[in-house]
mmCIF file of C-alpha atoms and ligand atoms in Angstrom:
data_model
loop_
_atom_site.group_PDB
_atom_site.id
_atom_site.type_symbol
_atom_site.label_atom_id
_atom_site.label_comp_id
_atom_site.label_asym_id
_atom_site.label_seq_id
_atom_site.Cartn_x
_atom_site.Cartn_y
_atom_site.Cartn_z
ATOM 1 C CA MET A 1364 96.421 120.800 118.775
ATOM 2 C CA LYS A 1365 98.069 117.354 118.903
ATOM 3 C CA THR A 1366 101.395 118.947 117.935
ATOM 4 C CA LYS A 1367 101.110 121.622 120.640
ATOM 5 C CA ILE A 1368 100.222 119.137 123.371
ATOM 6 C CA LEU A 1369 103.054 116.889 122.222
ATOM 7 C CA CYS A 1370 105.502 119.791 122.485
ATOM 8 C CA GLY A 1371 104.063 120.676 125.919
ATOM 9 C CA LEU A 1372 104.523 117.112 127.193
ATOM 10 C CA ARG A 1373 108.037 116.907 125.761
ATOM 11 C CA GLU A 1374 109.144 120.243 127.203
ATOM 12 C CA ALA A 1375 107.753 119.358 130.637
ATOM 13 C CA LYS A 1376 110.048 116.301 130.873
ATOM 14 C CA ASP A 1377 108.055 115.226 133.974
ATOM 15 C CA PHE A 1378 104.357 115.411 134.843
ATOM 16 C CA VAL A 1379 102.414 118.386 133.579
ATOM 17 C CA SER A 1380 98.880 118.991 134.765
ATOM 18 C CA GLY A 1381 95.937 119.190 132.409
ATOM 19 C CA GLN A 1382 95.276 122.667 133.782
ATOM 20 C CA GLU A 1383 98.778 123.842 132.878
ATOM 21 C CA LEU A 1384 98.378 122.514 129.335
ATOM 22 C CA CYS A 1385 95.009 124.287 129.044
ATOM 23 C CA GLU A 1386 96.552 127.577 130.148
ATOM 24 C CA GLN A 1387 99.698 127.176 128.053
ATOM 25 C CA PHE A 1388 97.727 126.688 124.847
ATOM 26 C CA GLY A 1389 94.506 128.534 125.712
ATOM 27 C CA VAL A 1390 92.253 125.520 125.176
ATOM 28 C CA SER A 1391 89.618 123.610 127.135
ATOM 29 C CA ARG A 1392 90.251 120.524 129.242
ATOM 30 C CA THR A 1393 88.217 118.519 126.751
ATOM 31 C CA ALA A 1394 90.517 119.617 123.933
ATOM 32 C CA VAL A 1395 93.581 118.540 125.943
ATOM 33 C CA TRP A 1396 92.010 115.231 126.794
ATOM 34 C CA LYS A 1397 91.053 114.625 123.136
ATOM 35 C CA ALA A 1398 94.598 115.379 121.976
ATOM 36 C CA ILE A 1399 96.055 113.018 124.603
ATOM 37 C CA LYS A 1400 93.670 110.289 123.435
ATOM 38 C CA GLN A 1401 94.688 110.793 119.795
ATOM 39 C CA LEU A 1402 98.380 110.727 120.701
ATOM 40 C CA ARG A 1403 97.898 107.466 122.600
ATOM 41 C CA GLU A 1404 96.079 105.983 119.630
ATOM 42 C CA ALA A 1405 99.029 106.984 117.465
ATOM 43 C CA GLY A 1406 101.368 104.965 119.694
ATOM 44 C CA TYR A 1407 102.700 107.445 122.266
ATOM 45 C CA GLU A 1408 102.837 106.066 125.775
ATOM 46 C CA ILE A 1409 101.404 108.761 128.051
ATOM 47 C CA GLU A 1410 100.977 108.160 131.761
ATOM 48 C CA ALA A 1411 98.099 109.881 133.559
ATOM 49 C CA VAL A 1412 98.168 110.184 137.365
ATOM 50 C CA GLN A 1413 95.536 111.899 139.451
ATOM 51 C CA ASN A 1414 96.674 115.231 140.941
ATOM 52 C CA ARG A 1415 99.906 115.140 138.946
ATOM 53 C CA GLY A 1416 98.766 115.181 135.343
ATOM 54 C CA TYR A 1417 100.283 113.675 132.230
ATOM 55 C CA ARG A 1418 103.768 112.414 131.461
ATOM 56 C CA LEU A 1419 105.206 111.308 128.135
ATOM 57 C CA ILE A 1420 106.935 108.001 128.768
ATOM 58 C CA GLU A 1421 107.987 106.872 125.358
ATOM 59 C CA THR A 1422 108.031 108.216 121.856
ATOM 60 C CA PRO A 1423 108.128 105.406 119.350
ATOM 61 C CA ASP A 1424 109.586 105.762 115.874
ATOM 62 C CA ILE A 1425 106.510 107.427 114.427
ATOM 63 C CA LEU A 1426 106.232 109.555 111.344
ATOM 64 C CA SER A 1427 103.190 111.810 111.455
ATOM 65 C CA ASP A 1428 102.401 115.478 110.937
ATOM 66 C CA SER A 1429 102.499 116.096 114.698
ATOM 67 C CA GLU A 1430 105.668 114.153 115.351
ATOM 68 C CA LEU A 1431 107.526 115.851 112.490
ATOM 69 C CA SER A 1432 106.251 119.363 113.266
ATOM 70 C CA SER A 1433 107.128 118.976 116.934
ATOM 71 C CA ARG A 1434 110.718 118.004 116.070
ATOM 72 C CA ILE A 1435 111.541 120.481 113.285
ATOM 73 C CA HIS A 1436 112.693 123.812 114.721
ATOM 74 C CA THR A 1437 114.165 125.482 111.637
ATOM 75 C CA GLN A 1438 113.412 128.946 110.253
ATOM 76 C CA TRP A 1439 111.974 127.700 106.960
ATOM 77 C CA ALA A 1440 113.273 124.304 105.787
ATOM 78 C CA GLY A 1441 110.559 121.782 106.618
ATOM 79 C CA ARG A 1442 108.549 124.234 108.727
ATOM 80 C CA ASP A 1443 105.618 123.332 106.492
ATOM 81 C CA VAL A 1444 105.623 119.570 106.530
ATOM 82 C CA ILE A 1445 103.202 117.241 104.815
ATOM 83 C CA TYR A 1446 103.158 113.638 105.956
ATOM 84 C CA LYS A 1447 101.659 110.904 103.810
ATOM 85 C CA LYS A 1448 101.329 107.322 104.914
ATOM 86 C CA GLU A 1449 101.699 106.230 101.294
ATOM 87 C CA VAL A 1450 102.476 108.032 98.040
ATOM 88 C CA ASP A 1451 103.786 106.981 94.657
ATOM 89 C CA SER A 1452 106.849 109.215 95.054
ATOM 90 C CA THR A 1453 107.450 112.146 97.397
ATOM 91 C CA ASN A 1454 109.311 113.861 94.537
ATOM 92 C CA THR A 1455 106.259 113.592 92.285
ATOM 93 C CA TYR A 1456 104.025 114.867 95.093
ATOM 94 C CA ALA A 1457 106.352 117.804 95.850
ATOM 95 C CA LYS A 1458 106.519 118.661 92.136
ATOM 96 C CA GLN A 1459 102.727 118.872 92.051
ATOM 97 C CA LEU A 1460 102.891 121.228 95.041
ATOM 98 C CA GLY A 1461 105.547 123.233 93.206
ATOM 99 C CA GLU A 1462 103.174 123.656 90.241
ATOM 100 C CA GLN A 1463 100.503 124.921 92.618
ATOM 101 C CA SER A 1464 100.877 127.099 95.681
ATOM 102 C CA GLY A 1465 103.448 125.029 97.605
ATOM 103 C CA GLY A 1466 105.881 127.407 99.299
ATOM 104 C CA HIS A 1467 109.681 127.461 99.485
ATOM 105 C CA GLY A 1468 110.809 124.995 102.155
ATOM 106 C CA THR A 1469 107.732 122.736 102.127
ATOM 107 C CA LEU A 1470 108.728 119.186 103.015
ATOM 108 C CA VAL A 1471 106.895 116.034 101.963
ATOM 109 C CA VAL A 1472 107.593 112.883 103.991
ATOM 110 C CA ALA A 1473 106.131 109.424 103.377
ATOM 111 C CA ASP A 1474 106.223 106.124 105.198
ATOM 112 C CA ILE A 1475 105.888 104.115 101.974
ATOM 113 C CA GLN A 1476 106.549 104.994 98.347
ATOM 114 C CA THR A 1477 104.908 102.733 95.815
ATOM 115 C CA ALA A 1478 106.883 104.162 92.868
ATOM 116 C CA GLY A 1479 109.995 105.709 94.429
ATOM 117 C CA ARG A 1480 112.371 107.010 91.788
ATOM 118 C CA GLY A 1481 116.160 107.024 91.672
ATOM 119 C CA ARG A 1482 118.616 108.694 89.336
ATOM 120 C CA ARG A 1483 118.850 107.612 85.714
ATOM 121 C CA GLY A 1484 115.308 106.248 85.604
ATOM 122 C CA ARG A 1485 115.987 103.574 88.212
ATOM 123 C CA ASN A 1486 113.384 102.760 90.803
ATOM 124 C CA TRP A 1487 114.020 103.255 94.501
ATOM 125 C CA VAL A 1488 112.705 100.560 96.767
ATOM 126 C CA SER A 1489 110.924 102.275 99.686
ATOM 127 C CA PRO A 1490 109.436 99.775 102.134
ATOM 128 C CA GLU A 1491 107.171 100.722 105.029
ATOM 129 C CA GLY A 1492 108.282 101.922 108.428
ATOM 130 C CA CYS A 1493 112.042 101.706 108.143
ATOM 131 C CA GLY A 1494 113.288 104.390 105.781
ATOM 132 C CA ILE A 1495 113.168 108.134 105.299
ATOM 133 C CA TRP A 1496 111.588 109.068 102.002
ATOM 134 C CA MET A 1497 111.248 112.815 101.725
ATOM 135 C CA SER A 1498 111.349 115.705 99.266
ATOM 136 C CA LEU A 1499 112.042 119.360 99.905
ATOM 137 C CA LEU A 1500 110.424 121.969 97.654
ATOM 138 C CA LEU A 1501 112.589 125.024 96.922
ATOM 139 C CA LYS A 1502 111.792 128.190 95.003
ATOM 140 C CA PRO A 1503 115.105 130.049 94.953
ATOM 141 C CA ASP A 1504 115.796 133.274 93.145
ATOM 142 C CA MET A 1505 118.713 131.903 91.149
ATOM 143 C CA LEU A 1506 119.742 130.940 87.629
ATOM 144 C CA PRO A 1507 118.718 127.408 86.570
ATOM 145 C CA GLY A 1508 122.339 126.547 85.807
ATOM 146 C CA ASN A 1509 123.179 126.642 89.507
ATOM 147 C CA ALA A 1510 120.482 124.220 90.607
ATOM 148 C CA SER A 1511 122.419 120.963 90.331
ATOM 149 C CA MET A 1512 124.780 122.200 93.071
ATOM 150 C CA LEU A 1513 121.919 121.955 95.567
ATOM 151 C CA THR A 1514 122.254 118.187 95.344
ATOM 152 C CA LEU A 1515 125.757 118.510 96.763
ATOM 153 C CA VAL A 1516 124.517 120.889 99.456
ATOM 154 C CA MET A 1517 121.947 118.282 100.490
ATOM 155 C CA ALA A 1518 124.591 115.517 100.456
ATOM 156 C CA LEU A 1519 126.665 117.541 102.899
ATOM 157 C CA ALA A 1520 123.616 118.224 105.090
ATOM 158 C CA VAL A 1521 122.734 114.514 105.268
ATOM 159 C CA GLN A 1522 126.362 113.609 106.023
ATOM 160 C CA ARG A 1523 126.344 115.977 108.999
ATOM 161 C CA ALA A 1524 122.889 114.905 110.201
ATOM 162 C CA LEU A 1525 123.851 111.225 110.115
ATOM 163 C CA GLU A 1526 126.929 112.017 112.177
ATOM 164 C CA LYS A 1527 125.140 114.199 114.747
ATOM 165 C CA THR A 1528 121.905 112.315 115.150
ATOM 166 C CA ALA A 1529 122.682 108.701 114.245
ATOM 167 C CA HIS A 1530 126.410 108.565 115.071
ATOM 168 C CA VAL A 1531 127.231 107.216 111.632
ATOM 169 C CA THR A 1532 130.164 108.651 109.722
ATOM 170 C CA ALA A 1533 129.257 108.468 106.059
ATOM 171 C CA GLN A 1534 131.356 109.617 103.134
ATOM 172 C CA ILE A 1535 130.055 111.261 100.004
ATOM 173 C CA LYS A 1536 130.459 109.488 96.701
ATOM 174 C CA TRP A 1537 130.358 112.371 94.266
ATOM 175 C CA PRO A 1538 127.980 113.858 93.546
ATOM 176 C CA ASN A 1539 125.243 112.674 95.853
ATOM 177 C CA ASP A 1540 125.460 109.156 97.276
ATOM 178 C CA LEU A 1541 126.253 108.672 100.935
ATOM 179 C CA VAL A 1542 128.330 105.637 101.622
ATOM 180 C CA VAL A 1543 129.356 103.749 104.762
ATOM 181 C CA ASN A 1544 131.873 100.911 104.586
ATOM 182 C CA GLY A 1545 131.601 100.901 100.805
ATOM 183 C CA LYS A 1546 127.790 100.556 100.789
ATOM 184 C CA LYS A 1547 125.109 103.112 99.988
ATOM 185 C CA ILE A 1548 123.073 104.501 102.900
ATOM 186 C CA CYS A 1549 121.437 107.475 101.161
ATOM 187 C CA GLY A 1550 120.599 108.639 97.648
ATOM 188 C CA ILE A 1551 119.462 112.056 96.447
ATOM 189 C CA LEU A 1552 117.389 112.943 93.392
ATOM 190 C CA THR A 1553 117.071 116.604 92.421
ATOM 191 C CA GLU A 1554 114.500 117.670 89.848
ATOM 192 C CA MET A 1555 113.733 121.116 88.480
ATOM 193 C CA SER A 1556 111.127 123.011 86.490
ATOM 194 C CA ALA A 1557 112.551 126.162 84.899
ATOM 195 C CA GLN A 1558 112.375 128.723 82.090
ATOM 196 C CA MET A 1559 115.511 129.834 80.234
ATOM 197 C CA ASP A 1560 116.626 132.179 82.993
ATOM 198 C CA GLU A 1561 114.238 131.528 85.864
ATOM 199 C CA ILE A 1562 113.551 128.632 88.188
ATOM 200 C CA ASN A 1563 109.906 127.728 88.785
ATOM 201 C CA TYR A 1564 110.803 125.227 91.493
ATOM 202 C CA ILE A 1565 113.326 122.610 92.532
ATOM 203 C CA VAL A 1566 112.591 119.394 94.391
ATOM 204 C CA VAL A 1567 115.410 117.738 96.318
ATOM 205 C CA GLY A 1568 114.422 114.155 97.139
ATOM 206 C CA VAL A 1569 116.275 112.229 99.811
ATOM 207 C CA GLY A 1570 116.106 108.510 100.545
ATOM 208 C CA ILE A 1571 117.853 107.370 103.724
ATOM 209 C CA ASN A 1572 118.087 103.711 104.661
ATOM 210 C CA ALA A 1573 117.417 104.164 108.356
ATOM 211 C CA ASN A 1574 116.184 101.079 110.173
ATOM 212 C CA MET A 1575 116.285 98.268 107.604
ATOM 213 C CA GLU A 1576 117.344 95.035 109.229
ATOM 214 C CA GLU A 1577 118.211 93.431 105.919
ATOM 215 C CA PHE A 1578 118.161 94.035 102.194
ATOM 216 C CA PRO A 1579 117.060 91.795 99.342
ATOM 217 C CA GLN A 1580 119.799 89.490 98.096
ATOM 218 C CA GLU A 1581 120.363 91.523 94.919
ATOM 219 C CA CYS A 1582 121.375 94.707 96.778
ATOM 220 C CA ARG A 1583 122.915 93.266 99.951
ATOM 221 C CA ASP A 1584 126.430 93.953 98.684
ATOM 222 C CA VAL A 1585 125.795 97.585 97.805
ATOM 223 C CA ALA A 1586 123.257 98.856 100.357
ATOM 224 C CA THR A 1587 123.390 99.409 104.089
ATOM 225 C CA SER A 1588 121.322 101.138 106.774
ATOM 226 C CA VAL A 1589 121.918 103.129 109.952
ATOM 227 C CA TYR A 1590 120.712 100.117 111.935
ATOM 228 C CA LEU A 1591 123.049 97.689 110.173
ATOM 229 C CA GLU A 1592 126.009 100.009 110.779
ATOM 230 C CA THR A 1593 125.337 100.929 114.413
ATOM 231 C CA GLY A 1594 123.088 98.170 115.765
ATOM 232 C CA ALA A 1595 120.713 100.889 116.992
ATOM 233 C CA LYS A 1596 117.449 102.079 115.485
ATOM 234 C CA VAL A 1597 117.149 105.764 114.868
ATOM 235 C CA ARG A 1598 113.992 107.811 115.470
ATOM 236 C CA ARG A 1599 113.301 108.853 111.900
ATOM 237 C CA ALA A 1600 111.586 112.129 112.823
ATOM 238 C CA ASP A 1601 114.768 113.173 114.684
ATOM 239 C CA LEU A 1602 116.868 112.446 111.626
ATOM 240 C CA VAL A 1603 114.452 114.307 109.318
ATOM 241 C CA ALA A 1604 114.620 117.331 111.650
ATOM 242 C CA SER A 1605 118.392 117.158 111.777
ATOM 243 C CA VAL A 1606 118.695 117.038 107.968
ATOM 244 C CA MET A 1607 116.436 120.094 107.700
ATOM 245 C CA GLU A 1608 118.508 121.982 110.269
ATOM 246 C CA GLN A 1609 121.769 121.163 108.511
ATOM 247 C CA PHE A 1610 120.354 121.899 105.068
ATOM 248 C CA GLU A 1611 119.113 125.309 106.156
ATOM 249 C CA PHE A 1612 122.577 126.137 107.506
ATOM 250 C CA TYR A 1613 124.451 125.059 104.366
ATOM 251 C CA TYR A 1614 121.834 126.478 101.986
ATOM 252 C CA ASP A 1615 122.339 129.949 103.468
ATOM 253 C CA ILE A 1616 126.098 129.697 102.880
ATOM 254 C CA PHE A 1617 125.459 128.443 99.327
ATOM 255 C CA MET A 1618 123.045 131.276 98.498
ATOM 256 C CA ARG A 1619 125.530 133.981 99.531
ATOM 257 C CA THR A 1620 127.621 133.209 96.439
ATOM 258 C CA GLN A 1621 125.225 130.870 94.606
ATOM 259 C CA ASP A 1622 128.051 128.420 94.261
ATOM 260 C CA LEU A 1623 130.006 126.046 96.459
ATOM 261 C CA SER A 1624 132.991 128.275 97.193
ATOM 262 C CA GLY A 1625 132.008 128.409 100.883
ATOM 263 C CA LEU A 1626 131.334 124.669 101.124
ATOM 264 C CA MET A 1627 133.810 122.895 98.868
ATOM 265 C CA ASP A 1628 136.417 122.349 101.589
ATOM 266 C CA ALA A 1629 133.828 120.744 103.866
ATOM 267 C CA TYR A 1630 132.514 118.661 100.971
ATOM 268 C CA ASN A 1631 135.945 117.531 99.805
ATOM 269 C CA ALA A 1632 136.915 116.576 103.362
ATOM 270 C CA CYS A 1633 134.250 113.889 103.403
ATOM 271 C CA MET A 1634 134.375 112.828 99.761
ATOM 272 C CA ILE A 1635 135.226 109.175 99.316
ATOM 273 C CA ASN A 1636 136.517 109.503 95.762
ATOM 274 C CA GLU A 1637 139.224 112.047 96.597
ATOM 275 C CA GLY A 1638 142.622 110.782 95.485
ATOM 276 C CA ARG A 1639 141.120 107.561 94.106
ATOM 277 C CA GLU A 1640 141.143 106.227 90.603
ATOM 278 C CA VAL A 1641 137.680 106.602 89.083
ATOM 279 C CA ARG A 1642 135.954 105.647 85.860
ATOM 280 C CA VAL A 1643 133.938 108.562 84.456
ATOM 281 C CA LEU A 1644 130.805 107.206 82.776
ATOM 282 C CA ASP A 1645 130.493 109.963 80.200
ATOM 283 C CA PRO A 1646 128.015 108.920 77.481
ATOM 284 C CA LYS A 1647 130.260 110.659 74.928
ATOM 285 C CA LYS A 1648 133.449 108.922 76.028
ATOM 286 C CA GLU A 1649 134.250 106.933 79.152
ATOM 287 C CA PHE A 1650 137.639 107.544 80.729
ATOM 288 C CA THR A 1651 139.581 106.924 83.931
ATOM 289 C CA GLY A 1652 141.607 109.289 86.066
ATOM 290 C CA ILE A 1653 142.341 110.361 89.608
ATOM 291 C CA ALA A 1654 139.543 112.248 91.406
ATOM 292 C CA MET A 1655 140.954 115.490 92.818
ATOM 293 C CA GLY A 1656 137.904 116.923 94.621
ATOM 294 C CA ILE A 1657 135.215 119.364 93.523
ATOM 295 C CA ASN A 1658 135.603 122.967 92.430
ATOM 296 C CA GLU A 1659 133.294 125.845 93.378
ATOM 297 C CA ARG A 1660 130.776 124.767 90.695
ATOM 298 C CA GLY A 1661 130.542 121.270 92.164
ATOM 299 C CA GLU A 1662 132.323 119.751 89.187
ATOM 300 C CA LEU A 1663 134.604 116.810 89.892
ATOM 301 C CA MET A 1664 138.189 117.536 88.896
ATOM 302 C CA VAL A 1665 139.683 114.421 87.371
ATOM 303 C CA GLY A 1666 143.391 114.261 86.591
ATOM 304 C CA THR A 1667 144.095 112.156 83.515
ATOM 305 C CA GLY A 1668 147.864 112.494 83.466
ATOM 306 C CA ASP A 1669 148.100 115.144 80.811
ATOM 307 C CA ALA A 1670 145.075 117.251 81.782
ATOM 308 C CA VAL A 1671 142.550 118.018 84.486
ATOM 309 C CA VAL A 1672 139.040 117.355 83.220
ATOM 310 C CA LYS A 1673 136.030 119.017 84.898
ATOM 311 C CA VAL A 1674 133.156 116.565 85.158
ATOM 312 C CA ASP A 1675 129.642 117.972 85.509
ATOM 313 C CA SER A 1676 127.323 116.094 87.881
ATOM 314 C CA GLY A 1677 124.248 116.664 85.725
ATOM 315 C CA GLU A 1678 125.559 114.592 82.846
ATOM 316 C CA VAL A 1679 127.722 111.795 84.130
ATOM 317 C CA SER A 1680 128.440 109.639 87.141
ATOM 318 C CA VAL A 1681 131.602 107.946 88.322
ATOM 319 C CA ARG A 1682 132.474 104.506 89.578
ATOM 320 C CA GLY A 1683 135.504 103.228 91.346
ATOM 321 C CA VAL A 1684 137.736 101.392 88.937
ATOM 322 C CA TYR A 1685 137.276 98.183 90.973
ATOM 323 C CA GLY A 1686 133.634 98.604 91.981
ATOM 324 C CA TYR A 1687 130.951 100.979 93.223
ATOM 325 C CA VAL A 1688 133.363 103.295 95.115
HETATM 326 C C1 BTN B 2644 119.485 107.648 93.718
HETATM 327 O O1 BTN B 2644 120.480 107.419 94.429
HETATM 328 O O2 BTN B 2644 119.328 107.066 92.647
HETATM 329 C C2 BTN B 2644 118.505 108.678 94.195
HETATM 330 C C3 BTN B 2644 117.462 108.080 95.080
HETATM 331 C C4 BTN B 2644 116.471 109.094 95.604
HETATM 332 C C5 BTN B 2644 115.340 108.468 96.373
HETATM 333 C C6 BTN B 2644 114.458 109.471 97.026
HETATM 334 S S1 BTN B 2644 113.331 108.741 98.163
HETATM 335 C C7 BTN B 2644 112.454 110.219 98.301
HETATM 336 C C8 BTN B 2644 112.401 110.854 96.931
HETATM 337 N N1 BTN B 2644 111.269 110.370 96.175
HETATM 338 C C9 BTN B 2644 111.624 109.643 95.131
HETATM 339 O O3 BTN B 2644 110.857 109.098 94.336
HETATM 340 N N2 BTN B 2644 112.971 109.575 95.070
HETATM 341 C C10 BTN B 2644 113.598 110.328 96.126
#
């Protein structure tokens, strides 16, 4: 009910009477009043004036089931959203849902992660109230070998959402870091459970540094946030909704061919490594070359002078020859 009343207040833009809300949602006056009270307790500023009704004055940067559901208007991505104040890791939580009855497109969002995970066994610091820590559960009808490309699809979706909603132009450091002014603003961790030829589920985890005002000394040189880049705080629920909208759009294009042939031009256009010298951290043999963009499988094409080597995102990562990018 809270979500419905919140949508009603938001749509009204000005005062809306209690009676109108009752009629719109087919509920009693008491139910409306209770929902308004709960919304106020959650931090929404709602004005109440006799004979005029209620008016939503300010929506703070809140993450809650109601706030997220009232912002996400997609067909399926994030339509089922689960908000947790605190979890160990949204990826771990979404994987548990994947094992059970969690449906395709279910989104898990947390305010704090106590054991956030990054790629290559690293931990992901996820403090309270300033970041977006979320994981999207997918159950696609597709061969397991295609799954790693979804990481690139999500990178593109976040790039677009940051541009549209937060006015930040990030570039993608292949395969899945988003970078602004040489510093990381978002990381993506994709995990899968599969049989030989069938996917049980995929979890695409996204960590966006949204409103951090500073970073610990040890990562100050490599991490940034939307706030540090723009000087403005972003409403995290808006950004979550925008990522879901963009992901749904790009996912549909991806699924038509189950590869990146429809998206590689868009991806390459915002890839930071393109044309740069990179060091390929291949456990078998490290080498350097010039990054030439991705192919339709999402592999990075690296020119080494005498050959073009295809680098698979699942196995290796790249660094700039002189630093992180
Ligand atoms: C990386 O760049 O190393 C990937 C970082 C991914 C972090 C996100 S935060 C939400 C989700 N839950 C996790 O435990 N990790 C991902």
